[in-house]
Coordinates of C-alpha atoms in Angstrom, one line a residue:
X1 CA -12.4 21.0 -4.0
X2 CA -10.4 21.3 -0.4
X3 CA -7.4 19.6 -2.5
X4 CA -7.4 22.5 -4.5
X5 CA -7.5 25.4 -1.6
X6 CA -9.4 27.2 -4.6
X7 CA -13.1 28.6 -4.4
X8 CA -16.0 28.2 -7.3
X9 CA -14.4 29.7 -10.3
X10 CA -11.2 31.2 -9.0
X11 CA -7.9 30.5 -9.9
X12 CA -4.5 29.9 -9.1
X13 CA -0.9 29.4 -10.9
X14 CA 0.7 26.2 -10.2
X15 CA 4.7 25.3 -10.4
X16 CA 6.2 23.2 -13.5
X17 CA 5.6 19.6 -12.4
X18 CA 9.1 17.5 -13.5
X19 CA 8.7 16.3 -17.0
X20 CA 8.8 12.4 -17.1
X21 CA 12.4 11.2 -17.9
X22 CA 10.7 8.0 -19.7
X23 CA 9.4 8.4 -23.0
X24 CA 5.5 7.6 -24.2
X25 CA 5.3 3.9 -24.9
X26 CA 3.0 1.7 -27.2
X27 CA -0.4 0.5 -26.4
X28 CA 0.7 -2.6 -25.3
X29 CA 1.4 -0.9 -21.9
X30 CA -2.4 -1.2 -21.5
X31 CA -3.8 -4.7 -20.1
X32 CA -6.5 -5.6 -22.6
X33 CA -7.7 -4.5 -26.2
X34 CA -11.1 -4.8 -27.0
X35 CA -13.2 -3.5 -30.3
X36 CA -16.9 -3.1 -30.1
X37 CA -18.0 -2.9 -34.2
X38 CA -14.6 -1.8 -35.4
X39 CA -13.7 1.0 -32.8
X40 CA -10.8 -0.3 -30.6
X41 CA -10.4 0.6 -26.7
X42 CA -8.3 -0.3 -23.9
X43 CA -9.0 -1.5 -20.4
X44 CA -6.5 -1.1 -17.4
X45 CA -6.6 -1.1 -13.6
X46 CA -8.5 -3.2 -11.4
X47 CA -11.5 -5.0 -12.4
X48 CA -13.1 -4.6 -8.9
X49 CA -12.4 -0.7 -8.6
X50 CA -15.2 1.1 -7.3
X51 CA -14.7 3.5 -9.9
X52 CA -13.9 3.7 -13.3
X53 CA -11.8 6.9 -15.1
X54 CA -13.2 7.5 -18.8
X55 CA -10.2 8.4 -20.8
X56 CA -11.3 11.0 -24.1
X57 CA -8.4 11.4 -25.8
X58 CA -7.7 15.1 -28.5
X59 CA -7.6 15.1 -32.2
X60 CA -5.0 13.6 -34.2
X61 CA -4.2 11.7 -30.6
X62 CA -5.4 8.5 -29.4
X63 CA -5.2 6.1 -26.0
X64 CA -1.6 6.5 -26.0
X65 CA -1.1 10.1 -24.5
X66 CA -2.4 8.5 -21.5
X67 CA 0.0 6.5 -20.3
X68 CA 1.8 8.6 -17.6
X69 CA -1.8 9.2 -16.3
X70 CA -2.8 5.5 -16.2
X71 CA 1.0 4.8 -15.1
X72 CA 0.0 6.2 -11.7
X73 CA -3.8 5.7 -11.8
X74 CA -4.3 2.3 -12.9
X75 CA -3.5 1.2 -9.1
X76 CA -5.8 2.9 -7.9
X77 CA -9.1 2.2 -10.7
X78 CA -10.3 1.0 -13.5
X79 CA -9.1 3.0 -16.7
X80 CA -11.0 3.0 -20.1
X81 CA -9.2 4.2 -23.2
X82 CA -11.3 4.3 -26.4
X83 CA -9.8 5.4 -30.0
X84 CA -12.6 7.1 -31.1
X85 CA -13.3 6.7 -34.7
X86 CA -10.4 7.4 -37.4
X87 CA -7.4 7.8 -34.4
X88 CA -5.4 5.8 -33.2
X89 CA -6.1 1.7 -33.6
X90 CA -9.7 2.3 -35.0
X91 CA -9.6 2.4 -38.7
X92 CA -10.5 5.3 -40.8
X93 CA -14.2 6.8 -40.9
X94 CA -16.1 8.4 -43.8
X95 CA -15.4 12.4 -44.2
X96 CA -19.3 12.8 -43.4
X97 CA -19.2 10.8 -40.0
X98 CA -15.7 12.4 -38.3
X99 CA -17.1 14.7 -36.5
X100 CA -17.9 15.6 -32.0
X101 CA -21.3 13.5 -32.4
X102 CA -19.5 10.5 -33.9
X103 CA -16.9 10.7 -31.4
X104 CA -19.5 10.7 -28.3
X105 CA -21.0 7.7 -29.9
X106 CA -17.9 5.7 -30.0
X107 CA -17.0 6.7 -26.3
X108 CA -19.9 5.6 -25.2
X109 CA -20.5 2.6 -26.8
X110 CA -17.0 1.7 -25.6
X111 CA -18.4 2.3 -22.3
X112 CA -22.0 0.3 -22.8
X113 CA -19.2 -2.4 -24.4
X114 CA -17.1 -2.6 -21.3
X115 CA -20.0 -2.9 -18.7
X116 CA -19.3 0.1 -17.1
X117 CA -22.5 0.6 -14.6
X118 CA -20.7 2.2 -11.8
X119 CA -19.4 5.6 -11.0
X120 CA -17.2 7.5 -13.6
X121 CA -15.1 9.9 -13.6
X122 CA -14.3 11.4 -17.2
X123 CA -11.3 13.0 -18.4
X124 CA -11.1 15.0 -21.6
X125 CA -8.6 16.6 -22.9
X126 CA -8.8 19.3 -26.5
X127 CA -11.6 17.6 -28.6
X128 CA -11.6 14.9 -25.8
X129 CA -13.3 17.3 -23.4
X130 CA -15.7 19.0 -26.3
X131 CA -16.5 15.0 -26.7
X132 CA -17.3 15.2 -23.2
X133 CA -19.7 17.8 -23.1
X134 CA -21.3 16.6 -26.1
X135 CA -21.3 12.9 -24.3
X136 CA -23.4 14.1 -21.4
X137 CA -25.7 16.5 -23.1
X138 CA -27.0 13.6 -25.8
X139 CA -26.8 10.6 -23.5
X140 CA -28.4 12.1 -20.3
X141 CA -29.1 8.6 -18.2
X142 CA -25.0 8.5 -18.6
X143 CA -25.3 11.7 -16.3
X144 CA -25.9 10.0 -12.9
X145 CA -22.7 7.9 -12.8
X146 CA -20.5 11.0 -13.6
X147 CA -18.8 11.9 -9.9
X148 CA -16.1 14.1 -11.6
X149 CA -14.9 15.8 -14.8
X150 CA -11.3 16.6 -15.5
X151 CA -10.9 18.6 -18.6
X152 CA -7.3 19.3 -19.9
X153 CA -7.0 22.6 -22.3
X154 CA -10.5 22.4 -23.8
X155 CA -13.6 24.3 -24.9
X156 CA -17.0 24.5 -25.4
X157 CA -17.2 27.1 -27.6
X158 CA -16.7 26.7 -31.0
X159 CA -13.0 26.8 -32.2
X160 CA -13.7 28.8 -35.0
X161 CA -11.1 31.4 -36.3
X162 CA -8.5 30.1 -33.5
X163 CA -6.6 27.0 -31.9
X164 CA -6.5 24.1 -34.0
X165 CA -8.1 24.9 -36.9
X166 CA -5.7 28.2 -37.1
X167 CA -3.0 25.7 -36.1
X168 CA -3.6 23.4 -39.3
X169 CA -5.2 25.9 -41.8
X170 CA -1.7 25.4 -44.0
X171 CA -1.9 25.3 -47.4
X172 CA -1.9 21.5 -47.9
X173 CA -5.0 21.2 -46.0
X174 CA -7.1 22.0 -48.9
X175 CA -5.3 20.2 -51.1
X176 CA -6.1 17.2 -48.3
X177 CA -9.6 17.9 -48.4
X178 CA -9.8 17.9 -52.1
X179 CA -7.7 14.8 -51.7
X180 CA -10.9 11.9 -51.5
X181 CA -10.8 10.7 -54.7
X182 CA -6.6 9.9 -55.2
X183 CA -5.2 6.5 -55.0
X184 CA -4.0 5.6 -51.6
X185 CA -0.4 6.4 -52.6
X186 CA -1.2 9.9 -53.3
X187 CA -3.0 9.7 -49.8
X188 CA -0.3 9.0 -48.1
X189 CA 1.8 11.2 -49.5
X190 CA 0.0 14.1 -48.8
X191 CA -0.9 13.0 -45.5
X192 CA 3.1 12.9 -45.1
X193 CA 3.9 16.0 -46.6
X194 CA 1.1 17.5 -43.9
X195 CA 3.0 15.9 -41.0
X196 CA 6.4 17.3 -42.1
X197 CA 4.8 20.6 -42.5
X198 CA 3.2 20.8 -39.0
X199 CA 5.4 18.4 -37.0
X200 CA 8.1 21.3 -36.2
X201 CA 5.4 24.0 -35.2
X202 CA 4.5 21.0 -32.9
X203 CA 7.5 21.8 -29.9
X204 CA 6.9 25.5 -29.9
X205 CA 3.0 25.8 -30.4
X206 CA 2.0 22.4 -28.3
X207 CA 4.5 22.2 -26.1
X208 CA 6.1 25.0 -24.2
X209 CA 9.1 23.0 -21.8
X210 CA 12.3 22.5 -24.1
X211 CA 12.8 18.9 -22.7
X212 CA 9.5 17.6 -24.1
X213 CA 11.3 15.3 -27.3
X214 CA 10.1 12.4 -26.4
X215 CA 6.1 13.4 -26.6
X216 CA 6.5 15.6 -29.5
X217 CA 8.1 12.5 -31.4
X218 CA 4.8 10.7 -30.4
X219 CA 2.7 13.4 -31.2
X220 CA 3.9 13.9 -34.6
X221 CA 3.8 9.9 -35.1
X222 CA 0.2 9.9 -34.3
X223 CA -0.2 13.1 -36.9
X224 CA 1.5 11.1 -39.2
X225 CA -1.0 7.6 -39.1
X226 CA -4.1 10.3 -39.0
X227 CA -6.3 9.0 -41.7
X228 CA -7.0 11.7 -44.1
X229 CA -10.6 11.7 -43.7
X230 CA -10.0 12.4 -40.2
X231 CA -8.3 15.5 -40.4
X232 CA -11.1 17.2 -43.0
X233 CA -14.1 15.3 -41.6
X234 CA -12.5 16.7 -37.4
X235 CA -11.8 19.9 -38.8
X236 CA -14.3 21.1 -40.7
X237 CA -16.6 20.2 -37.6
X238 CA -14.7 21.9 -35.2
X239 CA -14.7 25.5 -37.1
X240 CA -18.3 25.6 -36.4
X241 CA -19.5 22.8 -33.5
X242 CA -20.2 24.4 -30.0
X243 CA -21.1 22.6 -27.3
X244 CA -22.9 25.7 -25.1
X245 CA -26.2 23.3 -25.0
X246 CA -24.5 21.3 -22.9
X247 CA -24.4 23.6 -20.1
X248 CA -27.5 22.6 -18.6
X249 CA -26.8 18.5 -18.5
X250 CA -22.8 19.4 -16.6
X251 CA -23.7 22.6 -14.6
X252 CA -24.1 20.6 -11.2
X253 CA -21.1 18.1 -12.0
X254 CA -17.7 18.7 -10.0
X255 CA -15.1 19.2 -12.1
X256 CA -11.1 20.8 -12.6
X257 CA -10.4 22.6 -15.7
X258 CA -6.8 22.9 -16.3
X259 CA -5.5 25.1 -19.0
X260 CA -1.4 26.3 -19.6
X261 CA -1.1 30.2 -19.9
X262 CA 0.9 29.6 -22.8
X263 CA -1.6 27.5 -24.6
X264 CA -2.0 28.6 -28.1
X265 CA -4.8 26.2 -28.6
X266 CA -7.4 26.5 -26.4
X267 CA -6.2 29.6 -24.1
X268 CA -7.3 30.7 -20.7
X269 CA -10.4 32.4 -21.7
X270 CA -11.9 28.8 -23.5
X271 CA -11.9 27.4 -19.7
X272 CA -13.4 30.9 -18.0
X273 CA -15.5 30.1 -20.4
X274 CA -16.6 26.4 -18.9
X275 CA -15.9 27.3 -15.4
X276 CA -18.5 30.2 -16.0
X277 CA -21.2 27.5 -16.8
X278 CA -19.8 24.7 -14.5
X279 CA -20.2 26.7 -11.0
X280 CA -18.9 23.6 -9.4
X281 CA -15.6 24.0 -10.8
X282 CA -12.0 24.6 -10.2
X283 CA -9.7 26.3 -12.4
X284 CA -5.9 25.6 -12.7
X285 CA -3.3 27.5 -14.8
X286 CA -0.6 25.9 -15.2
X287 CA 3.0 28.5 -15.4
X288 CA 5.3 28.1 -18.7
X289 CA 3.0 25.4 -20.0
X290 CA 1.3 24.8 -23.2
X291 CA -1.5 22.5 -24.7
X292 CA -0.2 19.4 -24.3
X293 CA -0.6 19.2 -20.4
X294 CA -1.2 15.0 -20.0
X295 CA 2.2 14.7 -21.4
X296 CA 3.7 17.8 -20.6
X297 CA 2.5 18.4 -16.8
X298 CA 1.3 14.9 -16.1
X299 CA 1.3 14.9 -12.1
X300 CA -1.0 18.0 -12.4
X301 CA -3.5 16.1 -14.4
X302 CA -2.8 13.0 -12.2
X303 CA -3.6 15.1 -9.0
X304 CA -6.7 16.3 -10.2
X305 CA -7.8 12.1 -10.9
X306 CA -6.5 10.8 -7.4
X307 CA -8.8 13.6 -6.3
X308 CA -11.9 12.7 -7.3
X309 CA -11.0 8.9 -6.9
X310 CA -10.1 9.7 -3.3
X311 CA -14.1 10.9 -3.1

């Protein structure tokens, strides 16, 4: 990790990179939509790149967080982008099948879809890089073509009693997961009401650099289009999923955890946490930054691709 100057499990605070004048676009900034049963993903970059970055994407998020990442990356290889199940342009799931497992299947059947055979480098960021983990521990012959992890403000213990489900534990929460059985008015407006409630914690508690508008608007639009069922299925698995039996299947992989020391979602001790059981990695905190790091820092998350690409 020369890029780095760091050594196995140290650490080292890196400057504010400039937030991106341009604001998030739509998905049509990515080259081609595909859907494999009715999941969606998104392909970008060359089709002849050597390599091929994974794209896992956070809850209540979805392909489109990434596009300063693939902005910059997509020149340089192939980018996949699935919407795992009930985000983004995949449709809403069953309560009983949102959950880390489900997700890890619809990344890699969006992978199996796509053809991808050659080497991968996955990027994961919040339940993206918990997806991750759990990708590699239940589909081990998907192990060998990993050459790199990047995992953005993450864990692999359980969230339980902190971060996101602490974040959204509001009172309408319940009344969204007693919520399965009104009509899809109703549904909506609750799943409004949610949004409005949470959408202004969004700038100070995801975000910690005052010119972030932009990305919080698209953050709280994704919120907003969050199937019901996604939010009590996602959170009532993440109060109690770890993904600790996973050390074993990443523990040789190369990887850079980033993490903002003012991340109220997954803070600095979730990533000690992975670099502890990942002796091949590097860990980054990032000064006067929060959770939101693809959108927020994007050039450190961008570094930390080219790197592994470069290998």
């Amino acid at each position: 990790m020369a890029f780095l100057r760091l050594t196995k499990r140290s650490k080292r605070n890196h400057g504010l990179a400039s937030v991106p004048a341009t604001p998030p676009r739509g998905e049509e900034h990515f080259s081609t939509k595909r859907t494999v049963g009715k999941n969606t993903y998104f392909l970008t970059g060359p089709e002849d790149s050597a390599v091929t970055v994974v794209f896992v994407h956070g809850f209540t998020l979805a392909a489109t967080q990434w596009q300063y990442q693939t902005e910059e990356i997509a020149h340089r290889a192939r980018c996949l982008l699935p919407d795992f199940r009930g985000h983004g342009q995949t449709p809403q799931y069953p309560v009983a099948e949102c959950s880390v497992d489900g997700a890890a299947d619809d990344v890699y059947a969006a992978i199996t879809d796509a053809n991808i055979t050659g080497p991968i480098i996955l990027v994961g960021h919040s339940l993206g890089g918990m997806v991750s983990f759990n990708l590699l521990r239940r589909y081990p012959k998907l192990r060998k073509q990993i050459r790199g992890m990047v995992l953005i403000a993450t864990a692999i213990e359980s969230f339980s009693g902190k971060g996101t489900p602490q974040l959204l534990k509001l009172p309408v929460a319940d009344d969204i997961r007693n919520a399965m059985e009104i009509s899809p008015e109703e549904a909506q407006k609750l799943r409004s009401e949610f949004a409005a409630l949470i959408a202004p914690t969004l700038g100070v508690t995801m975000f910690k650099n005052s010119g972030m508008s932009p990305a919080v608007k698209l953050h709280a639009q994704l919120l907003n289009s969050t199937p019901i069922e996604t939010y009590v299925g996602f959170l009532d698995d993440l109060e109690k999923h770890d993904e600790l039996a996973a050390a074993q299947a990443v523990a040789d992989i190369p990887a850079v955890v980033i993490v903002g020391d003012k991340d109220d979602v997954t803070p600095l001790a979730q990533a000690e946490k992975i670099c502890e059981l990942m002796p091949h990695a590097a860990l980054q905190v990032i000064p006067q930054a929060g959770h939101m790091l693809p959108l927020e820092n994007p050039a450190v998350v961008n570094k930390a691709i080219a790197h592994f690409i470069a290998q």
